[in-house]
Coordinates of C-alpha atoms in Angstrom, one line a residue:
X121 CA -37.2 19.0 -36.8
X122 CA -36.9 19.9 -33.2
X123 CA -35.6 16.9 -32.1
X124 CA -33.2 16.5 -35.3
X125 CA -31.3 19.8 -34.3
X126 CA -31.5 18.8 -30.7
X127 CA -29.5 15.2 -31.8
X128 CA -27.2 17.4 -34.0
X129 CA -26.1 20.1 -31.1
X130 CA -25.8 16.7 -28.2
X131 CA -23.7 15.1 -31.1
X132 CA -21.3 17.9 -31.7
X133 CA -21.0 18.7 -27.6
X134 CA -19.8 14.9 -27.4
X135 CA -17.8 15.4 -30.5
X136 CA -16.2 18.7 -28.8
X137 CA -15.0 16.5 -26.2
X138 CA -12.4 14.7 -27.7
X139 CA -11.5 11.9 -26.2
X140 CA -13.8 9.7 -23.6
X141 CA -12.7 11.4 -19.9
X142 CA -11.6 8.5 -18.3
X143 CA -8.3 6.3 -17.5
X144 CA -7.5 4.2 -20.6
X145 CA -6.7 1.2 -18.2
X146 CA -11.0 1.5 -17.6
X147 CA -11.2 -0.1 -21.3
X148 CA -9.9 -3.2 -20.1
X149 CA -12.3 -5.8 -18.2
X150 CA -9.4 -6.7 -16.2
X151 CA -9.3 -3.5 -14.4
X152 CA -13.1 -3.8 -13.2
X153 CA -12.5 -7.4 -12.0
X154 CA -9.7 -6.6 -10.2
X155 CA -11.2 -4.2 -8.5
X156 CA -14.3 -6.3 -7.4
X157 CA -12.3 -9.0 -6.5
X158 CA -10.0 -6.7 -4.1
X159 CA -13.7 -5.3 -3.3
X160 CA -15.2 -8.4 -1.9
X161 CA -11.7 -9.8 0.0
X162 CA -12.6 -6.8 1.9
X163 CA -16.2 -7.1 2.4
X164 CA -15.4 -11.1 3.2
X165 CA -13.5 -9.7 6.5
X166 CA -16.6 -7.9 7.5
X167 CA -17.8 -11.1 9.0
X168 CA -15.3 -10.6 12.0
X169 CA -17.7 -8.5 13.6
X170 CA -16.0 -5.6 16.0
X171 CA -17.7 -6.3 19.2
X172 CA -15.7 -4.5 21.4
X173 CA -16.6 -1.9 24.1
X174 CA -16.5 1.6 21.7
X175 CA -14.2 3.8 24.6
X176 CA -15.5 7.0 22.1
X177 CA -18.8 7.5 19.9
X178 CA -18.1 10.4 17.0
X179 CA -21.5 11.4 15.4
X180 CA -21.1 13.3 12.6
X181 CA -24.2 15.0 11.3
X182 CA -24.1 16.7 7.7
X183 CA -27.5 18.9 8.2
X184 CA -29.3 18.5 4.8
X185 CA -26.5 16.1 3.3
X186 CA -29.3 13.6 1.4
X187 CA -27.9 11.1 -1.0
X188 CA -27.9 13.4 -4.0
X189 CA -25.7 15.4 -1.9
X190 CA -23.3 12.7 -1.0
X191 CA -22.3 11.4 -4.4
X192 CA -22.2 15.5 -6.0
X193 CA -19.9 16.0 -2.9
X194 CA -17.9 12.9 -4.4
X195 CA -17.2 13.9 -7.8
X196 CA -16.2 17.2 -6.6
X197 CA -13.7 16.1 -4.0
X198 CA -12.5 14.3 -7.1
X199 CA -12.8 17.4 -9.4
X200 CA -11.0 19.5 -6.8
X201 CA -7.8 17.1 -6.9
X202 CA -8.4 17.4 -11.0
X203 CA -9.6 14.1 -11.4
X204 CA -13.0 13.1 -13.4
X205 CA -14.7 12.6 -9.5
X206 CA -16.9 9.9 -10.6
X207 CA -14.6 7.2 -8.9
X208 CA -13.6 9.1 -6.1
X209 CA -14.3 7.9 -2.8
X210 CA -15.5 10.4 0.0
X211 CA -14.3 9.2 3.7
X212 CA -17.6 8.2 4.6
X213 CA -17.5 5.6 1.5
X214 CA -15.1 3.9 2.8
X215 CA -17.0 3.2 6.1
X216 CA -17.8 -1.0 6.3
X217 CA -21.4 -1.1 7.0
X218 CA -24.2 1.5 5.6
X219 CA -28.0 1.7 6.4
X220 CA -30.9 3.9 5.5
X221 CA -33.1 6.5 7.9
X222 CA -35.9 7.2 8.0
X223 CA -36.3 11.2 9.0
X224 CA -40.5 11.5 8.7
X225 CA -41.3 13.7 12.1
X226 CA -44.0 12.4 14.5
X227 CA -46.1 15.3 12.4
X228 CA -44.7 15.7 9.3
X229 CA -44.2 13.8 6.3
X230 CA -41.0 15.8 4.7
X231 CA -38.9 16.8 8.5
X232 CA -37.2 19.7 9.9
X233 CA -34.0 19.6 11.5
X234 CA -35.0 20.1 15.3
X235 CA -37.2 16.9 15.3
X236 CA -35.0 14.9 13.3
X237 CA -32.0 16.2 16.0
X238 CA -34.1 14.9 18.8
X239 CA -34.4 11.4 17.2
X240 CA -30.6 10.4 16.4
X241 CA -29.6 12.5 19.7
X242 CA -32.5 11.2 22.2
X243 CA -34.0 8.4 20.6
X244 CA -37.3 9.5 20.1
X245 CA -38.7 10.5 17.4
X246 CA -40.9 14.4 17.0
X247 CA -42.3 16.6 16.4
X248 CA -41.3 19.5 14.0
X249 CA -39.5 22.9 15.1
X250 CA -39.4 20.7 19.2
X251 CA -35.7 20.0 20.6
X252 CA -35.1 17.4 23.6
X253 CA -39.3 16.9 24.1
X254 CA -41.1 14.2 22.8
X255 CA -44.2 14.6 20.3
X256 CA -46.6 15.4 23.4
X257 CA -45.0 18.5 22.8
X258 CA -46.7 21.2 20.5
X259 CA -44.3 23.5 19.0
X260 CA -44.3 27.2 20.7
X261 CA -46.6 26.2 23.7
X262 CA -44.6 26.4 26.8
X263 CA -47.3 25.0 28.9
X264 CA -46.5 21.5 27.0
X265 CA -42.6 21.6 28.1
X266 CA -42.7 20.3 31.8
X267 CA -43.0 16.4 31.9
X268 CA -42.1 15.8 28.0
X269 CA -38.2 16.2 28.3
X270 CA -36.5 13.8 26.9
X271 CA -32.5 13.2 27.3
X272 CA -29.7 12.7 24.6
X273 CA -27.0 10.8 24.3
X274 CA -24.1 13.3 24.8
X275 CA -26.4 13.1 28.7
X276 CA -25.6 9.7 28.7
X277 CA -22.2 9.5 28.0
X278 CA -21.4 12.5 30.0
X279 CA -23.6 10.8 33.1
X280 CA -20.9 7.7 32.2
X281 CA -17.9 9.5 33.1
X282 CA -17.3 10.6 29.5
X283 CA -16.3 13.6 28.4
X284 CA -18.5 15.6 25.8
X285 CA -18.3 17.8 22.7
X286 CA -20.2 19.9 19.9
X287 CA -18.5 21.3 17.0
X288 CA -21.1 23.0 14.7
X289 CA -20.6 25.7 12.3
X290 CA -24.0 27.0 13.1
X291 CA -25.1 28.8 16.0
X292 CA -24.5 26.5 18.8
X293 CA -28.1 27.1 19.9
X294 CA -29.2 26.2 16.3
X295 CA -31.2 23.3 15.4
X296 CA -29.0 20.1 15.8
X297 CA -26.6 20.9 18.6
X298 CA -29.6 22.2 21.0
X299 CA -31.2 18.7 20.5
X300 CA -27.6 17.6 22.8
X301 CA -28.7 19.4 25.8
X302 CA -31.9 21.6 25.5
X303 CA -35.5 20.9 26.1
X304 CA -37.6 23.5 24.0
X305 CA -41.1 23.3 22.3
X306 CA -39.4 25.7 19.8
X307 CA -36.4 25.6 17.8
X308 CA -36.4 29.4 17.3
X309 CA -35.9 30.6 20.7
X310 CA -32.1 31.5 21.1
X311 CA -32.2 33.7 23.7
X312 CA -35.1 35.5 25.5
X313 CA -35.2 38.4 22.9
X314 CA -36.5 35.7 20.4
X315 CA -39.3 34.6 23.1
X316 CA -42.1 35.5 23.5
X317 CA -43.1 37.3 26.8
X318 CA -45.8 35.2 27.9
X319 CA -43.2 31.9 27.2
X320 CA -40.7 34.3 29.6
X321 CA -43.0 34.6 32.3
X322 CA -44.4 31.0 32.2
X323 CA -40.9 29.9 33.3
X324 CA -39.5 28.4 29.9
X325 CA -35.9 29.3 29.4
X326 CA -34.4 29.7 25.7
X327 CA -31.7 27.6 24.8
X328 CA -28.8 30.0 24.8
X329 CA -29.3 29.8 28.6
X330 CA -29.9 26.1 28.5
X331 CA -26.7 25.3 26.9
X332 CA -24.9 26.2 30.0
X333 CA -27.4 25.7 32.8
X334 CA -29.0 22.1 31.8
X335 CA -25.4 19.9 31.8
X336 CA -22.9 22.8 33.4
X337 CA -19.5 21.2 32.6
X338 CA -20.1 20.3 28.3
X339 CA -16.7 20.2 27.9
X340 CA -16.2 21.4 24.5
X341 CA -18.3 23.6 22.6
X342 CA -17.3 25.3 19.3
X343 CA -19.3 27.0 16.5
X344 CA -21.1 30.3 16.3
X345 CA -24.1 32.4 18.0
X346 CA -22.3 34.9 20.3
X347 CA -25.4 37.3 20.2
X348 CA -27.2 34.9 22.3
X349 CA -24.6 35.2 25.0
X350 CA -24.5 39.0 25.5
X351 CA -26.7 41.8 27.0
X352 CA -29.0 43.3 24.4
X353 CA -27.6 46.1 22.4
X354 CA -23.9 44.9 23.9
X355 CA -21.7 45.8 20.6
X356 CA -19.4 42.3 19.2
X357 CA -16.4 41.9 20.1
X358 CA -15.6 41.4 16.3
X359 CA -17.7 43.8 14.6
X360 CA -18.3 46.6 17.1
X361 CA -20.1 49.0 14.3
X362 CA -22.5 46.7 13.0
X363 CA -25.9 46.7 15.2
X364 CA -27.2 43.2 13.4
X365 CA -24.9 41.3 15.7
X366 CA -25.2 43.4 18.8
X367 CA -26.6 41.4 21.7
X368 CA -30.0 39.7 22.0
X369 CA -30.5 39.1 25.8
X370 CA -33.2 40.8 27.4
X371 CA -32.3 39.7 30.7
X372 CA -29.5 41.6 30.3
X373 CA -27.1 38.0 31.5
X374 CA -24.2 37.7 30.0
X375 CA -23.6 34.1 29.7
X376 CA -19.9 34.0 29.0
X377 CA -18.7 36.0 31.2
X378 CA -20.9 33.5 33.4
X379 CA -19.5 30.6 32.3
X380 CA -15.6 32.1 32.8
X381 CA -16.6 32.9 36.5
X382 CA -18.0 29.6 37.1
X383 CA -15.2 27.6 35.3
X384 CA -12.1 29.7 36.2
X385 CA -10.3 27.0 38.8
X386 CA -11.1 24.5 36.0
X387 CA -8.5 24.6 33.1
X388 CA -11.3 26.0 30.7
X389 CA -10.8 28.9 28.6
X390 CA -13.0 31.1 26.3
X391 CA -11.9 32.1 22.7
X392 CA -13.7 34.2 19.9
X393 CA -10.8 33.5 17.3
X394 CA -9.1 31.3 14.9
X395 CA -5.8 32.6 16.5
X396 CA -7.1 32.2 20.2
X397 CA -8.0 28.8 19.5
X398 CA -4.7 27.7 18.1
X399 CA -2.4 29.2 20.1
X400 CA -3.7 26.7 23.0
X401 CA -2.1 23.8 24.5
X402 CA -4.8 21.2 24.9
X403 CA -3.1 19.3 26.9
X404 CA -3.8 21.9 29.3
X405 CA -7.4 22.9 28.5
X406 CA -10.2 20.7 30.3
X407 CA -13.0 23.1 29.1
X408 CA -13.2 25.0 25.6
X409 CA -15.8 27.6 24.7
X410 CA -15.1 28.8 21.2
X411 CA -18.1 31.0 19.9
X412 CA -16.3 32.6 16.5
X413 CA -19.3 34.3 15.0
X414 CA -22.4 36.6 16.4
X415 CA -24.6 34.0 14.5
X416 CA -23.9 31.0 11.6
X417 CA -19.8 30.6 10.6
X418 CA -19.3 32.1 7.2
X419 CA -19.7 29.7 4.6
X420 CA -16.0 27.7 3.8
X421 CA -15.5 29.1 0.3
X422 CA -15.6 32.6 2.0
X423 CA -13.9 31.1 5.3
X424 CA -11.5 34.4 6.5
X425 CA -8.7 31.6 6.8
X426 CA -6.7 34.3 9.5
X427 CA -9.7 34.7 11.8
X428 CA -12.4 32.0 11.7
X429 CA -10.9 28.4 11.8
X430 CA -12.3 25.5 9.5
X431 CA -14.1 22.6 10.9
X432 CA -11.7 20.1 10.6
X433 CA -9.2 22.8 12.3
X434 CA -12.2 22.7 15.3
X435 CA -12.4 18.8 15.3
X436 CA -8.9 18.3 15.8
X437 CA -8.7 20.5 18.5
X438 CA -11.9 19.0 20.4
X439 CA -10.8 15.3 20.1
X440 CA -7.4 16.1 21.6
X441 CA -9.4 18.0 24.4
X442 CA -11.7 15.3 24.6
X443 CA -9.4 12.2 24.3
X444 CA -7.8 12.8 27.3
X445 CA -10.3 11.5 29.9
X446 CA -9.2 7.7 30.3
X447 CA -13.1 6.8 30.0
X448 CA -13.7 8.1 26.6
X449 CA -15.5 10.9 24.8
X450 CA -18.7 11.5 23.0
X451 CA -18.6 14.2 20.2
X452 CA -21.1 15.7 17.8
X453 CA -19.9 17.3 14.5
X454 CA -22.4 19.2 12.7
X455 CA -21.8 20.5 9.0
X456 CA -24.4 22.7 9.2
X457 CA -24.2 25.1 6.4
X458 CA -24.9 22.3 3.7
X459 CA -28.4 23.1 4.7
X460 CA -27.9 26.5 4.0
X461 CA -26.8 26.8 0.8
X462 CA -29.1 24.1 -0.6
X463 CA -32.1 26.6 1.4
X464 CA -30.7 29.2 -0.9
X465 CA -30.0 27.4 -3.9
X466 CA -26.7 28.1 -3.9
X467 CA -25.0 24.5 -5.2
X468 CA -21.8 25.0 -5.0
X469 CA -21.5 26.5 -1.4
X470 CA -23.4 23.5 0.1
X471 CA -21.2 20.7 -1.7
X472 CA -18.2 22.6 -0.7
X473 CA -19.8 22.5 2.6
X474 CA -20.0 18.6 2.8
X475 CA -16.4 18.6 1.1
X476 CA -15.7 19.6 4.3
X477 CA -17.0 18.1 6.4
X478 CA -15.4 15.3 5.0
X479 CA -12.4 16.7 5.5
X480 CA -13.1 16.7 8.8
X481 CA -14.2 12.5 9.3
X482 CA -10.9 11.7 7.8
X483 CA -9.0 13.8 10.0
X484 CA -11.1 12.4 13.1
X485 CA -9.9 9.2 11.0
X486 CA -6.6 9.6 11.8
X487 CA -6.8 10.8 15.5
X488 CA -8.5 7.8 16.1
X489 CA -9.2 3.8 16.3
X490 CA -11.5 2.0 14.6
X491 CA -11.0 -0.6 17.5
X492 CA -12.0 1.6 20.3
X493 CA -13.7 3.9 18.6
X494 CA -17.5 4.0 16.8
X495 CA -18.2 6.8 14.2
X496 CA -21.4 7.2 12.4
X497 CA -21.7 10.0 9.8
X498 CA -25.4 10.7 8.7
X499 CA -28.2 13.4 7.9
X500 CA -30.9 14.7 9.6
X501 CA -32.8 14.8 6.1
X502 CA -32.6 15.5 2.7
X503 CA -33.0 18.4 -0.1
X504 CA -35.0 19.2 -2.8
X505 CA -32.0 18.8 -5.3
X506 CA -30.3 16.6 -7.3
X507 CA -28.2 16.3 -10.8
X508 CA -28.5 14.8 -14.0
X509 CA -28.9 15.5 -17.9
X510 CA -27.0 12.5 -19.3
X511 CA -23.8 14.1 -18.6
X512 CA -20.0 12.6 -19.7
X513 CA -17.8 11.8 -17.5
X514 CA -15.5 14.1 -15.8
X515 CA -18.4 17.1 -16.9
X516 CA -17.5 19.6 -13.8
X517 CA -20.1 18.9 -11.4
X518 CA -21.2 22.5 -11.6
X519 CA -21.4 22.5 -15.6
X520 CA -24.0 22.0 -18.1
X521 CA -25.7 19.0 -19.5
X522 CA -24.9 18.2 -23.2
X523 CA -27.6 19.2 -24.6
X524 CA -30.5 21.9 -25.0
X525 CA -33.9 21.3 -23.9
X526 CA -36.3 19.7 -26.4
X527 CA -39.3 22.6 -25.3
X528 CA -37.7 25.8 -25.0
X529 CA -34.5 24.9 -26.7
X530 CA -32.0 26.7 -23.7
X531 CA -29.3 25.0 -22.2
X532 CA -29.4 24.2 -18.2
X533 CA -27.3 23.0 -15.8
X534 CA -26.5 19.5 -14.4
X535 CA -27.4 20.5 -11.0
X536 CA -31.6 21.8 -10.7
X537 CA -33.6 22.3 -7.8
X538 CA -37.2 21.0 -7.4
X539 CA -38.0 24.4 -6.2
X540 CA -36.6 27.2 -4.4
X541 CA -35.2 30.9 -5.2
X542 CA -33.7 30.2 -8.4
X543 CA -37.1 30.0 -10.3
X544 CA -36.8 33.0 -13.1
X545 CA -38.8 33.5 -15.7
X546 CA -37.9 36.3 -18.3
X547 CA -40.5 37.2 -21.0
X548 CA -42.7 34.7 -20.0
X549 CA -39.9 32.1 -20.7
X550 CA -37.6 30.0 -18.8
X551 CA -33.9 32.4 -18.1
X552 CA -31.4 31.6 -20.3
X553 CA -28.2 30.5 -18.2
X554 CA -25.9 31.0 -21.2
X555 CA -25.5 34.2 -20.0
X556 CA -24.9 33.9 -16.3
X557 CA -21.8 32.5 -14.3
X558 CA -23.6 29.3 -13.5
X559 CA -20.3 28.4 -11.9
X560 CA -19.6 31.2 -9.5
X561 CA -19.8 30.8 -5.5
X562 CA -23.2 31.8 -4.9
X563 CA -25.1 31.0 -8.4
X564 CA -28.6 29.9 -7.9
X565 CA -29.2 27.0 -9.3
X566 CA -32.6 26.7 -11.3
X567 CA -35.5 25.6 -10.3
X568 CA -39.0 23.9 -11.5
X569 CA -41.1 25.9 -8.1
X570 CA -40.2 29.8 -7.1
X571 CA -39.9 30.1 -3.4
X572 CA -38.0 32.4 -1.5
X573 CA -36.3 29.6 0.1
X574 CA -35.9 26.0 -0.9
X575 CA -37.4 23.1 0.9
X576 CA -36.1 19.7 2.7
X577 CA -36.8 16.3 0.7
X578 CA -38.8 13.9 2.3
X579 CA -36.6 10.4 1.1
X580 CA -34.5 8.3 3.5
X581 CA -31.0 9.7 4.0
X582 CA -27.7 7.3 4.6
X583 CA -26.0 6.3 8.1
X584 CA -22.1 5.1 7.1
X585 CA -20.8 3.0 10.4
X586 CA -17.6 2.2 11.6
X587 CA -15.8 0.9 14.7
X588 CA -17.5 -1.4 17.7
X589 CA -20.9 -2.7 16.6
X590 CA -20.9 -0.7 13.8
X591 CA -22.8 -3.7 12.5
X592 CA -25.8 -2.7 14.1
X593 CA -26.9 -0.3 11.6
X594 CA -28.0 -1.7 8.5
X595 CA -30.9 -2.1 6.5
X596 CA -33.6 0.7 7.1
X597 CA -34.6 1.9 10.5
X598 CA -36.1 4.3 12.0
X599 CA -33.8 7.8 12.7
X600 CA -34.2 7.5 16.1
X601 CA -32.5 4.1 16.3
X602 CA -29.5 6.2 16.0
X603 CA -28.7 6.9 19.5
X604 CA -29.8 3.6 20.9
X605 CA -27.0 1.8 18.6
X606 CA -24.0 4.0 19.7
X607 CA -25.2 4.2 23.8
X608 CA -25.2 0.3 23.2
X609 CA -22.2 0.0 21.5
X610 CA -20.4 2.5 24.5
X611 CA -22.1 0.6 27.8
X612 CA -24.2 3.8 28.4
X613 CA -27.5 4.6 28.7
X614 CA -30.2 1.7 29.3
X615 CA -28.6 -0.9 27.5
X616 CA -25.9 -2.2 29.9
X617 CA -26.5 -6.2 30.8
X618 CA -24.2 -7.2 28.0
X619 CA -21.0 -5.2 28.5
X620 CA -21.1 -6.6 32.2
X621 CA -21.5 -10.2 30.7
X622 CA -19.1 -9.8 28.1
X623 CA -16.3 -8.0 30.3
X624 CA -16.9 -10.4 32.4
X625 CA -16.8 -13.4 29.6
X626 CA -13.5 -11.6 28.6
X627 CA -11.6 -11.1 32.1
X628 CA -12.2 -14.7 32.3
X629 CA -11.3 -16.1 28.6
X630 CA -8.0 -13.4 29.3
X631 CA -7.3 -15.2 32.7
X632 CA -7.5 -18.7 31.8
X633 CA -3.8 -18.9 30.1
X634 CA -2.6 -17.9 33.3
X635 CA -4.8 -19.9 35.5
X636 CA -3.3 -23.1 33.4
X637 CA 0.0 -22.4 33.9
X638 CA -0.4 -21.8 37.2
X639 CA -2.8 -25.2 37.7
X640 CA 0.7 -26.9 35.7
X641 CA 3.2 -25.3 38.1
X642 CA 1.3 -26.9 41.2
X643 CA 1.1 -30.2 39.3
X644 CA 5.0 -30.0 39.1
X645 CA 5.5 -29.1 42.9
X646 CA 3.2 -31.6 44.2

């Protein structure tokens, strides 16, 4: 009888419908042939490899962005523009070449994002809670710092003659970004007030003061975490009254104000600001510090859009920043609030997140070329979420599934969580969602586990490539192979032999028109 009304109730959401939400021109086989045919034209160019030099590497990291992400983040880009979203495609689908990672840290099966940052950053792989030290490191003992660093790629290129970015919009101490240019056995110390005073005394330094001290001259850094900057109990600049984001430092330094002294004959300038940040010339900024929140930037659906800029609005300003040195840049982008909002359950603020970002690839797009330039846009790992419930097409990606479940006979939602904060259990049943506003900002999405905070999925997450050997990464590696693909692709780090070869190889083959001409010419003389 169950599953009789169950059939009725799916049959009469269908029916409610109306027509099938899709372009009539769908119906016709002629439209999907077309489209594979165009499809594979394209894909048949892909055997010109790009083999040149890549003048500028673009990472872009989407913290927590797993697959399930991706395509959810597709169909609402689409849903966004008021299409179905199904047949959208993001800016990273249209990269030529895609591969799989592997995240798995040295010690852990399902990763975190400080060891998974110090693979596709330093090319080695972790362990967990450890930035910029390799997996002879144990996580919170200093004593196991000092001959286990291990340097990233933004050290290479920077080393090279390049100049180098992060754009985050976490803390630029968090996570991902400290992987770039810190070497800490854990992830958690910002600033001394978060160490402890044993780890103070034993000489290890907390990343806040790393950031400036271990490469001096980053030449772009933008995101959050101006706590970690400041004297402890120093008010903010923003929110003078609010104690939370008073200053952290119990050394009393006050690293900006450090960083202006040391950088003032140097074109650089500090800003706190969407405004500040705008209003500059980049033509005549060499150095950018941009710290626009005490800790994480506000998530983008509650972006204030007067005071704290997007991070598209931050990519645009570092590549034309960065783009000026004739040798090229390196830049990491981090959407790092993705993570966030799966952590909290919160659905819809982490797929607006990678909306974003995305955003943000296709602007870099634009600013740049694929000839000269390689961008890779990946995650450090995935989440413990996903979607599904037989839904039609064109359902809004935040919706419900058509029917009610066969046990307890309540509707859910498309999206669910394996576990997390969203578990509720009313009268010893399963909540009924009818009731709440399952598609409001910060709705947590059900789930099968309670915890107070979700957890990261262990499967392999994707790498989209494009640009000078982008060809490199297919199949499934490793995540630390990351690195060693874009440093080899740029002539830095320890793979060098073959750009001398092939410069070489090509100053010649670009020479020999010339040298025939002129071998003719003296043929005609003589």
């Amino acid at each position: 009888m169950k599953v009789t009304i169950l059939f009725i109730c799916s049959c009469l959401a269908w029916e409610g419908l109306g027509k099938p939400q899709f372009p009539d021109q769908e119906k016709d086989p002629l439209f999907w042939n077309t489209w594979a045919q165009s499809t594979l034209k394209n894909a048949l160019t892909l055997q010109k490899l790009n083999q040149n030099t890549a003048k500028n590497l673009i990472l872009f990291l989407g913290d927590g962005m797993g697959i399930p992400t991706v395509t959810a983040a597709r169909i609402l880009k689409g849903q966004l523009s008021r299409q179905s979203g199904e047949e959208t495609q993001l800016e990273m689908d249209n990269f030529p070449f895609v591969a799989l990672s592997k995240t798995y840290n040295t010690n852990a099966q399902v990763a975190d994002s400080a060891g998974t940052a110090t693979a596709f950053l330093c090319g080695v792989k972790a362990n967990e809670g450890t930035v910029g030290v390799s997996a002879a490191a144990v996580r919170s003992q200093c004593n196991t710092t000092q001959g286990n660093e291990v340097t990233s790629i933004l050290r290479w290129a920077k080393e090279a003659g390049k100049s180098v970015g992060i754009v985050t919009t976490t803390r630029v101490n968090h996570a991902t970004p400290s992987a770039a240019y810190a070497h800490c056995v854990d992830r958690e110390w910002y600033s001394d007030g978060e160490m402890p005073a044993e780890a103070v005394q034993a000489g290890c330094k907390d990343i806040a003061r790393q950031l400036f001290e271990n490469i001096p001259n980053i030449d772009v850094i933008m995101g959050g975490g101006r706590k970690y900057m400041f004297p402890k109990n120093q008010s903010d600049v923003e929110y003078p009254g609010e104690k939370k984001h008073f200053g952290t430092r119990i050394d009393r330094r006050n690293l900006v104000e450090e960083w202006n002294n040391r950088m003032k004959n140097k074109n650089a300038h500090y800003v706190w600001n969407k405004k500040e940040l705008l209003s500059l010339n980049p033509n005549s900024v060499d150095y950018l510090l941009g710290l626009f929140e005490p800790g994480d930037l506000p998530y983008d659906l509650e972006r204030n859009n007067e005071t704290d800029p997007s991070l598209t609005e931050m990519v645009e300003v570092a590549i034309k920043i960065l783009k000026k040195n004739p040798s090229g840049f390196y830049l990491l982008v981090e959407g790092g609030r993705i993570d966030h909002g799966h952590h909290d359950g919160k659905a819809k603020q982490a797929l607006h997140e990678a909306v974003e970002m995305d955003r943000a690839i296709g602007h870099a797009g634009l600013m740049t070329s694929i000839y000269d330039t390689m961008t890779v846009v990946t995650a450090d790992h995935s989440h413990m979420f996903n979607f599904g419930g037989y839904t039609p097409r064109g359902n809004t990606i935040f919706g419900l599934a058509p029917m009610l479940s066969d046990v307890d006979q309540k509707p859910f939602t498309a999206i669910l969580y394996g576990n997390g904060p969203g578990f509720k259990v009313v009268n010893g049943l399963r909540e009924n969602i009818s009731t709440l506003g399952y598609e409001e900002n910060n709705y947590k999405a059900q789930s099968s586990v309670p915890l107070n905070m979700e957890t990261h999925g262990g499967e392999d997450v994707a790498v989209f490539a494009k640009g000078p050997m982008a060809h490199l990464l297919h199949g499934v590696h490793e995540q630390n192979y990351i690195p060693h693909v874009m440093a080899y692709a740029a002539c830095i780090g320890q793979n060098r032999d073959h750009c001398m070869s092939s410069s070489g190889a090509s100053s010649l083959s670009a020479a020999l028109p010339s040298l025939t001409a002129l071998l003719k010419l003296i043929h005609l003389l003589c």
